[in-house]
Short mmCIF file of C-alpha atoms in Angstrom, two decimals:
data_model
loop_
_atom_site.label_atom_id
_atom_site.label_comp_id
_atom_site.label_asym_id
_atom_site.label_seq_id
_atom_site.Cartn_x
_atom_site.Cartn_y
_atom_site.Cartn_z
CA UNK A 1 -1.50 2.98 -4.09
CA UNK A 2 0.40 4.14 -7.73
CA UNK A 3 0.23 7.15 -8.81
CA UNK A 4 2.03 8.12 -12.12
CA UNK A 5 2.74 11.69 -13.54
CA UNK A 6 3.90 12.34 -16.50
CA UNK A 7 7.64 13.11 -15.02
CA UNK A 8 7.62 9.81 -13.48
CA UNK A 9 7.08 10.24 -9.65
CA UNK A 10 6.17 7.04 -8.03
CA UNK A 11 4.30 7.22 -4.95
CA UNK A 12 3.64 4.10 -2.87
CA UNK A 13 1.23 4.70 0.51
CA UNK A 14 2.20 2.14 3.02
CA UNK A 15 -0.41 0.44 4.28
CA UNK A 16 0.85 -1.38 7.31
CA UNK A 17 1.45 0.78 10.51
CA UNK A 18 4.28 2.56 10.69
CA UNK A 19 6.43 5.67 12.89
CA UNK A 20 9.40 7.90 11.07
CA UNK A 21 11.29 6.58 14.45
CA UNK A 22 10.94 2.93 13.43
CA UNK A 23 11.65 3.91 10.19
CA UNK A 24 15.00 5.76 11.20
CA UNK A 25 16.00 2.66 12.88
CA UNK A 26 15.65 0.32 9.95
CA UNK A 27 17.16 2.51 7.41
CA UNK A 28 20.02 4.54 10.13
CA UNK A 29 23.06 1.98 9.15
CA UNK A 30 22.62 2.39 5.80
CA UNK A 31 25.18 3.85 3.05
CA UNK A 32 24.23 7.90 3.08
CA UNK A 33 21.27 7.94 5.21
CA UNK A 34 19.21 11.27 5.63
CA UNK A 35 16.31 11.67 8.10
CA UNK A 36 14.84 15.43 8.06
CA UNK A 37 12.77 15.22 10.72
CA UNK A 38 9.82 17.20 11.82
CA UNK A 39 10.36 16.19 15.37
CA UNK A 40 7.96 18.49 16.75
CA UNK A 41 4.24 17.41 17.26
CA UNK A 42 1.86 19.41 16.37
CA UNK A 43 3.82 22.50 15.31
CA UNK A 44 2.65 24.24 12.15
CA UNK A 45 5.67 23.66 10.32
CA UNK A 46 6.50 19.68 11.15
CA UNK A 47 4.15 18.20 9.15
CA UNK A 48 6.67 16.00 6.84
CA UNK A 49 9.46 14.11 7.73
CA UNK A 50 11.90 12.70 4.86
CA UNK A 51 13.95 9.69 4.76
CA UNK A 52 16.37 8.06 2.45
CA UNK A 53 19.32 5.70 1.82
CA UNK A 54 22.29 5.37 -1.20
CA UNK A 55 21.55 8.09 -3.00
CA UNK A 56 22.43 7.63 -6.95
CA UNK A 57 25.60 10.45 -6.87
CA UNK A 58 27.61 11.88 -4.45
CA UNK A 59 29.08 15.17 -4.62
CA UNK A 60 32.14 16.33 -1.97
CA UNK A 61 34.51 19.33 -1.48
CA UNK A 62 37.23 18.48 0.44
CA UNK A 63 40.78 19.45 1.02
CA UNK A 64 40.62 21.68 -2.39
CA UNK A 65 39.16 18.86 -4.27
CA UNK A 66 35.64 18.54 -5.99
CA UNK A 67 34.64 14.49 -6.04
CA UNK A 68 31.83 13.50 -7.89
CA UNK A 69 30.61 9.83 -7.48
CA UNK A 70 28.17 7.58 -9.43
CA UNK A 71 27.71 4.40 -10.44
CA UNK A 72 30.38 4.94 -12.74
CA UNK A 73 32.80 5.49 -10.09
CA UNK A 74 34.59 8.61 -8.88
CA UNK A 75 35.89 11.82 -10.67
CA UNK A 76 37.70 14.86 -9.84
CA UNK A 77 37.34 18.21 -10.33
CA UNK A 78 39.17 21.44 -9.88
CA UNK A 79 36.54 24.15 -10.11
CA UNK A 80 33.90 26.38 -7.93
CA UNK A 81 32.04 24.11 -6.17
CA UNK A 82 29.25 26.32 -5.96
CA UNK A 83 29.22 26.11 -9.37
CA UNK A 84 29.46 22.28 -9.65
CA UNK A 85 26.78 21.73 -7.77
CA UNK A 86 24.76 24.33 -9.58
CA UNK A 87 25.59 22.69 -12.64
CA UNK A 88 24.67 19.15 -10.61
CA UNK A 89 20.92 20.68 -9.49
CA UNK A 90 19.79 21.81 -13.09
CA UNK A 91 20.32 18.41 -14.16
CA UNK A 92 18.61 17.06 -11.86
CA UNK A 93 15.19 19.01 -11.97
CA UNK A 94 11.82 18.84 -12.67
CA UNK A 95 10.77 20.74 -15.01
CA UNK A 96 7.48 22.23 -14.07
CA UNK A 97 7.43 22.45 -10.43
CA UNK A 98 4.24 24.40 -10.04
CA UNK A 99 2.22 22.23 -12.19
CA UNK A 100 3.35 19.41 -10.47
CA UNK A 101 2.38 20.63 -7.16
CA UNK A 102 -0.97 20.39 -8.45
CA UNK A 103 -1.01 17.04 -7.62
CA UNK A 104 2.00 16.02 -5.62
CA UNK A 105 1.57 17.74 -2.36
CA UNK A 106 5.16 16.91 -0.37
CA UNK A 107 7.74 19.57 -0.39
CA UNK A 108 10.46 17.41 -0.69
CA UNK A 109 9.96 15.61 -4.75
CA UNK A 110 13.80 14.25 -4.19
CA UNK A 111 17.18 15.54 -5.03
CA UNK A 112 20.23 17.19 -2.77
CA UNK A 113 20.21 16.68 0.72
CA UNK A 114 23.59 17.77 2.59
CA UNK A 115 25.33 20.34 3.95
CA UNK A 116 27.49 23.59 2.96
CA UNK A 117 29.86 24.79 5.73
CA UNK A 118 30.46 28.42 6.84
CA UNK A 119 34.25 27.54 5.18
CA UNK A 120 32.56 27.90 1.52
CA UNK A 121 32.60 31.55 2.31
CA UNK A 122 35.93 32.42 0.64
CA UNK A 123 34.26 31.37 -2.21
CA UNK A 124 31.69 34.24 -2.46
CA UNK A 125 34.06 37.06 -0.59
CA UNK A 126 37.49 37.89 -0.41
CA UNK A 127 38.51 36.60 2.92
CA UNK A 128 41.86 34.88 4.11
CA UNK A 129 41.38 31.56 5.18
CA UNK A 130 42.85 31.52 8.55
CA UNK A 131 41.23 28.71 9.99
CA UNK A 132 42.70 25.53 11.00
CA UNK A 133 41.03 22.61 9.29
CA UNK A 134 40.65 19.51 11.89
CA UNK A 135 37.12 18.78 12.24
CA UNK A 136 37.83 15.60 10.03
CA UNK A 137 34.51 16.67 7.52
CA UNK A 138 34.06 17.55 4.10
CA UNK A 139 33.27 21.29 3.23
CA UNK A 140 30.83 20.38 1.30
CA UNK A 141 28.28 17.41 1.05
CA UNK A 142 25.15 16.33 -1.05
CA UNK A 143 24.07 12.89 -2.01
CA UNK A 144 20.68 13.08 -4.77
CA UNK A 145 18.51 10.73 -3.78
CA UNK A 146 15.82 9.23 -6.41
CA UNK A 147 14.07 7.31 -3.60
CA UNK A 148 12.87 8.06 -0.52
CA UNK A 149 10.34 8.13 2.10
CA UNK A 150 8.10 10.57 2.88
CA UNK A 151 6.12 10.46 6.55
CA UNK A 152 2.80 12.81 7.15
CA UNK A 153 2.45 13.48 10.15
CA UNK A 154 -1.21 15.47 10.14
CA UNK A 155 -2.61 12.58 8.51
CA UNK A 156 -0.22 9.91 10.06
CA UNK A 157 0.38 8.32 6.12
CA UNK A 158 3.77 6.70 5.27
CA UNK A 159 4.63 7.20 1.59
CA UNK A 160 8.00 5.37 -0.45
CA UNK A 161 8.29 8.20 -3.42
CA UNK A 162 10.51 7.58 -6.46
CA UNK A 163 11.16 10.21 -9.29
CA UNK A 164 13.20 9.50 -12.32
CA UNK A 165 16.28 11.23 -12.44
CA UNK A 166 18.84 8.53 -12.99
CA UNK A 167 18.15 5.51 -15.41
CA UNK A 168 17.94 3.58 -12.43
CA UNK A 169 15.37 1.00 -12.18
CA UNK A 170 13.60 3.14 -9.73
CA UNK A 171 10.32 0.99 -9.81
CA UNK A 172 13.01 -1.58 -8.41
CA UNK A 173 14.18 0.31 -5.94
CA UNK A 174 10.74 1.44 -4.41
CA UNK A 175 10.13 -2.15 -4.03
CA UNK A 176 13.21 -3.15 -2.32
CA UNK A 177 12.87 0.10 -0.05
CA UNK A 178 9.04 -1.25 0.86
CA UNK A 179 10.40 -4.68 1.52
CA UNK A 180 13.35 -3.43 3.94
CA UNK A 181 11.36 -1.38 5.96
CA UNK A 182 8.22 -3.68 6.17
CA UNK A 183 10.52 -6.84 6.87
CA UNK A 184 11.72 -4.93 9.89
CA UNK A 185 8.45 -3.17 10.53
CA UNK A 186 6.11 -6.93 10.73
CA UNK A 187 9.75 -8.73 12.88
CA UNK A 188 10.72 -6.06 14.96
CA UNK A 189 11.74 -8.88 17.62
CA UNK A 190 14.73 -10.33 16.06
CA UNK A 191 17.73 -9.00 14.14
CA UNK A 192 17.29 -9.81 10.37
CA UNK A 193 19.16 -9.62 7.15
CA UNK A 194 18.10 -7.19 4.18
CA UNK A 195 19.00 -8.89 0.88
CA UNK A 196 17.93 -6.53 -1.72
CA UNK A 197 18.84 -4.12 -4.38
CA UNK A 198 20.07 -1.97 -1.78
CA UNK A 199 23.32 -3.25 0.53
CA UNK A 200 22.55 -5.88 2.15
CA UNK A 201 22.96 -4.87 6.26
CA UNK A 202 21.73 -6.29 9.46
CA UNK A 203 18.56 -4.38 10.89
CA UNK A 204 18.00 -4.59 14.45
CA UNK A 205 15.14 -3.43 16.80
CA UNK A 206 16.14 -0.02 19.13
CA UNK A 207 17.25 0.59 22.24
CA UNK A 208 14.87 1.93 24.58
CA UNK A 209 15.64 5.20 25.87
CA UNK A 210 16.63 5.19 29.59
CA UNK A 211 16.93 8.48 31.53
CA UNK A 212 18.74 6.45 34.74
CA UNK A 213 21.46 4.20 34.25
CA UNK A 214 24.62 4.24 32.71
CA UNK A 215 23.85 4.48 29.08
CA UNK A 216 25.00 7.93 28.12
CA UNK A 217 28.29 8.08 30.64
CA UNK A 218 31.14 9.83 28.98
CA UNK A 219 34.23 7.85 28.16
CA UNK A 220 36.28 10.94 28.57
CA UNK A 221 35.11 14.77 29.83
CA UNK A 222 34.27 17.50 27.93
CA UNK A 223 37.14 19.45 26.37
CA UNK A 224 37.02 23.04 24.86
CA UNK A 225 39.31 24.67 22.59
CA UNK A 226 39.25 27.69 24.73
CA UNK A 227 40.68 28.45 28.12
CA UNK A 228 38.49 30.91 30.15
CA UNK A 229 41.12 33.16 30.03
CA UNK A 230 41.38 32.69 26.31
CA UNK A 231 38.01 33.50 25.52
CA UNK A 232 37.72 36.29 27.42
CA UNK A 233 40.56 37.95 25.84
CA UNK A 234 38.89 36.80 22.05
CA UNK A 235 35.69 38.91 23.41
CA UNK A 236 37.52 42.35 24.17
CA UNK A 237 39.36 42.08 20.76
CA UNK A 238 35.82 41.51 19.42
CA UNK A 239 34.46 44.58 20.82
CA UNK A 240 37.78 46.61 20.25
CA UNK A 241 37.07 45.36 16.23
CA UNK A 242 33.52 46.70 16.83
CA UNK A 243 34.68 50.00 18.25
CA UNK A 244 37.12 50.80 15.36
CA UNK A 245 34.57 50.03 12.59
CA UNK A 246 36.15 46.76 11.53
CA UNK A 247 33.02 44.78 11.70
CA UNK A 248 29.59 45.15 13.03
CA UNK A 249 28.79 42.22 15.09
CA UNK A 250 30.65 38.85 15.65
CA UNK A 251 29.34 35.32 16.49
CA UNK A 252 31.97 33.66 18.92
CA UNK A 253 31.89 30.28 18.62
CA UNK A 254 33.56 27.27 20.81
CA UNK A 255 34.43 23.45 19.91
CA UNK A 256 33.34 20.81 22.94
CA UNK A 257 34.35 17.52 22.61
CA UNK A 258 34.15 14.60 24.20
CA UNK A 259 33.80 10.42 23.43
CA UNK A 260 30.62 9.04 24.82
CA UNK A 261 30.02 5.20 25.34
CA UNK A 262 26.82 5.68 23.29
CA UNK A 263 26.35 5.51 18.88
CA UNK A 264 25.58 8.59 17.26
CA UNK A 265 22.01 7.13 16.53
CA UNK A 266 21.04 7.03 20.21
CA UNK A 267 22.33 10.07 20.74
CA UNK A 268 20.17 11.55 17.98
CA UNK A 269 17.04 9.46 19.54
CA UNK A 270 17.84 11.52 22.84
CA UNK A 271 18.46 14.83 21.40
CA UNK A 272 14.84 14.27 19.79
CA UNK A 273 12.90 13.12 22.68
CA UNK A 274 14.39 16.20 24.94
CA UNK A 275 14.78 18.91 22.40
CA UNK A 276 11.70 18.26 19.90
CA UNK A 277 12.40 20.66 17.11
CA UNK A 278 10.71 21.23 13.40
CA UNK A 279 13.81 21.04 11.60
CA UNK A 280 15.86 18.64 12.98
CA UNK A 281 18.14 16.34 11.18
CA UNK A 282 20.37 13.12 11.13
CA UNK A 283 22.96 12.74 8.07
CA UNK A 284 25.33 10.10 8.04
CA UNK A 285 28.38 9.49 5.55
CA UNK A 286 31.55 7.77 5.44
CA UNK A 287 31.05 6.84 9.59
CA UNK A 288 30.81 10.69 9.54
CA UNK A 289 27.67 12.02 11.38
CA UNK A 290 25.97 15.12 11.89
CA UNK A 291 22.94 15.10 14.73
CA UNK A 292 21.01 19.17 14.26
CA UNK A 293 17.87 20.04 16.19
CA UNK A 294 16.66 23.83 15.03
CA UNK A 295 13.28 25.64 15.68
CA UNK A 296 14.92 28.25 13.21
CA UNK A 297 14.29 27.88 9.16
CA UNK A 298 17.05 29.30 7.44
CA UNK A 299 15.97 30.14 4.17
CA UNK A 300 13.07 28.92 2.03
CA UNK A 301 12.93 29.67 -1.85
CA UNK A 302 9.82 29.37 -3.74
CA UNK A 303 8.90 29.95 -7.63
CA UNK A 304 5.68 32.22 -7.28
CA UNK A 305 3.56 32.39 -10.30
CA UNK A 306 1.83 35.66 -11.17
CA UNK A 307 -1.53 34.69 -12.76
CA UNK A 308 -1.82 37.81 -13.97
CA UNK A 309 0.91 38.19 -16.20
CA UNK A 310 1.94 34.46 -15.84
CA UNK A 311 5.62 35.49 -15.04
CA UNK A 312 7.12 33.91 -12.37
CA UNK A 313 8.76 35.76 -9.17
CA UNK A 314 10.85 34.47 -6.38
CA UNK A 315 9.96 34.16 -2.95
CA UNK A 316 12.74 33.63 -0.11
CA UNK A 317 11.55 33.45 3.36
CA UNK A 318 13.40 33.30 6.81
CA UNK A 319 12.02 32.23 10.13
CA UNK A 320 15.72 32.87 12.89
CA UNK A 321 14.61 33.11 16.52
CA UNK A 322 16.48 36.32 16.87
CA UNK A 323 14.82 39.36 15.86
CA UNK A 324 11.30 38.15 16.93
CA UNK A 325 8.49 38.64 19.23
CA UNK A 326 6.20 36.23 20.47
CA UNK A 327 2.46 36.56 19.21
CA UNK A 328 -0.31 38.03 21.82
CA UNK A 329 -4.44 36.98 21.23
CA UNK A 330 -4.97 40.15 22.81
CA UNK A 331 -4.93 42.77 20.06
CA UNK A 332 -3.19 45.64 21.66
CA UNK A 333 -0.41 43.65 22.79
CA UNK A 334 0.27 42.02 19.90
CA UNK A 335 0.66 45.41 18.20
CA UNK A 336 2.70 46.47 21.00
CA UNK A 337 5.10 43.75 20.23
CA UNK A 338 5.08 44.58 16.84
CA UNK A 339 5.98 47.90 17.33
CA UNK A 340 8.71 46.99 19.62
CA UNK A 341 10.21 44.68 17.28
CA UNK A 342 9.94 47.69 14.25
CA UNK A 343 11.26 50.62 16.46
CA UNK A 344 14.48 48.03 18.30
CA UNK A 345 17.96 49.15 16.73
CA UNK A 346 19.40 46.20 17.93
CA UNK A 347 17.11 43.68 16.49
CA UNK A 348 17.63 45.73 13.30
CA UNK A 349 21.26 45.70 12.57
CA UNK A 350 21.35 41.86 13.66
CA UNK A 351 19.15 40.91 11.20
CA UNK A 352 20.63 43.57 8.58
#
C-alpha cells in the first residue's frame, strides 16, 4: 500500500509476516543501525517500535570537534553543538506537523535518532570539566534517517516509511529496504547476501536464546572503578556537600566492566527477553554500541494547537519512576496515594 502526502512521506505496509525481532536481526550489522523498541507487550505506551539503517548525515561531537558527514564527505566545525544540531533539525523538518498527523498516525515521521551525554552540560552551565574522558564514545551522536521502519504492535502491521528530506532517491531506497528485509524474512534458513542500494552485508538467521549453557560466560570478571572503601568515602563527602549547602542531592554513579564471549546483539536480545521495557533501545556506530532498557520517558515535547485562538502552545511531559505512586481501582486509596505523593518533601525536592 502507497500513500502520498503532499510533503512526500512514503508509506509501504508489508504484507508478508513479519516480528521487529526478525527485523532487528536482518538490519543489526548494518552501517548506523537504530532499533527503538517498545519491548513491552501490551503496555500503554509500546505500541511502535522504529527501525533504521545508513542514515543520509551524521552529526558527532567529539574530543572538542563538531563532524558533520554526508554524502559529500566530512566537515568540521568549531562551534556549540547544541547549536549545530539545532541548526541541523530546522532543516530537516516538516513543516506542518499537526496537519500531517491528520493522516500519518506514527510518532516517529523520521529524522535524529542518537544520543546527548550528561558531558554536554558545560555547555548550558558554568561547570569545570573535571572528568576523565575514557569511555571511548562520542559526546554527542545523531544520524537523520529518511527511511525507516515502523512496527505496530496493537495492530501487528509492519510499515517501510520514507520522507523526503535529502534528494535521495528515497522511492529507491524503500524498495531496497523491502527487498533486504523480505529476502531474509521468506530464507531465514541460510546466510544470504544483500546486494542493494544499501551496503551490501551478509544477513544471517539468530541465535536462539539459551538460559543454560555456556553462551553468556565472561571472558574476564567484572571490574569497578571504585574500591568499597573508595566509595564509601565519595558518599560522606556527598552528604558533607549536602550539609554545607553546596548542592541539594547527588546521583553517585559507578563504571562495571567486563568482556563477555557474547556480541552486543545477543546481549541486547537477552536484556529484552528478561527486562521487557517500553523504551528500550539498540544504537550502533562505528563498532560502538549502546544496549538501554527504561520504563522511564524522559521528556516528550508536543506542538498543541489552541482551536480557539489557533495559536500554538507547547506541551512537555515526563513519566521518571521516582516521584510516583502506583494507581489503586479502589477510590479512596488511590486518593490516598495521591495525597501522599502531594504532601512527601522528599519526592518534592527530587523532582524539583
Amino acid at each position: 500500500t502507497v500513500l502520498t502526502y503532499m510533503v512526500n512521506i512514503y508509506i509501504y505496509e508489508l504484507k508478508f509476516p513479519v516480528t521487529s525481532l526478525e527485523i532487528f536481526q536482518c538490519l543489526k550489522e548494518y552501517p548506523n543501525f537504530f532499533f527503538l523498541d517498545s519491548a513491552l507487550s501490551g503496555n500503554l505506551y509500546s505500541r511502535y517500535s522504529f527501525l533504521g539503517i545508513e542514515p543520509f548525515l551524521v552529526m558527532k561531537f567529539e574530543k572538542s570537534k563538531i563532524l558533520i558527514q554526508d554524502s559529500s564527505g566530512i566537515t568540521e566545525k568549531e562551534d556549540n553543538p547544541f547549536v549545530v544540531l539545532e541548526r541541523l533539525l530546522n532543516t530537516y523538518k516538516i513543516g506542518d506537523i499537526e496537519d500531517l498527523k491528520k493522516r500519518y498516525k506514527f510518532p516517529f515521521a523520521g529524522g535524529a535518532v542518537g544520543y546527548i551525554s550528561y558531558d554536554m552540560c558545560r555547555f548550558i552551565e558554568n561547570v569545570p570539566n573535571t572528568g576523565k574522558d575514557d569511555s571511548g564514545f562520542p559526546e554527542m551522536y545523531f544520524g537523520f534517517y529518511d527511511t525507516f521502519v515502523v512496527f505496530d504492535h496493537l495492530e501487528n502491521k509492519c510499515y517501510v516509511v520514507s520522507i523526503n528530506f535529502s534528494k535521495n532517491n528515497i522511492d529507491g531506497k524503500v524498495k531496497d529496504l523491502i527487498k533486504i528485509i523480505q529476502d531474509y524474512v521468506l530464507n531465514p534458513s541460510h546466510s544470504m547476501s544483500v546486494n542493494s542500494g544499501f551496503n551490501q552485508i551478509d544477513c544471517r538467521k539468530s541465535w536462539h536464546l539459551d538460559k543454560g549453557g555456556d553462551v553468556f560466560k565472561l571472558k574476564k570478571d567484572v571490574v569497578c572503578n571504585f574500591t568499597k572503601k573508595e566509595y564509601i568515602e565519595t558518599v560522606k563527602r556527598a552528604k558533607e556537600y549536602i550539609k554545607d549547602g553546596d548542592i541539594y542531592q547527588v546521583n553517585l554513579s559507578q563504571r562495571f566492566q567486563t568482556k563477555p564471549s557474547y556480541s552486543p546483539f545477543e546481549l541486547y536480545e537477552r536484556l529484552r527477553v528478561f527486562n521487557p521495557a517500553p523504551y528500550s533501545a539498540f544504537i550502533g556506530f562505528d563498532k560502538r554500541y549502546i544496549v538501554s532498557s527504561s520504563p522511564e520517558r524522559f521528556l516528550a515535547v508536543r506542538n498543541i494547537n489552541n482551536p480557539r485562538n489557533g495559536k500554538n502552545k507547547i506541551r512537555v511531559q515526563v513519566r521518571p519512576i521516582k516521584g510516583t505512586r502506583p494507581r489503586c481501582e479502589d477510590l479512596a486509596a488511590d486518593t490516598r496515594m495521591a495525597n501522599e505523593l502531594l504532601s512527601s518533601g522528599k519526592d518534592d525536592a527530587e523532582l524539583t
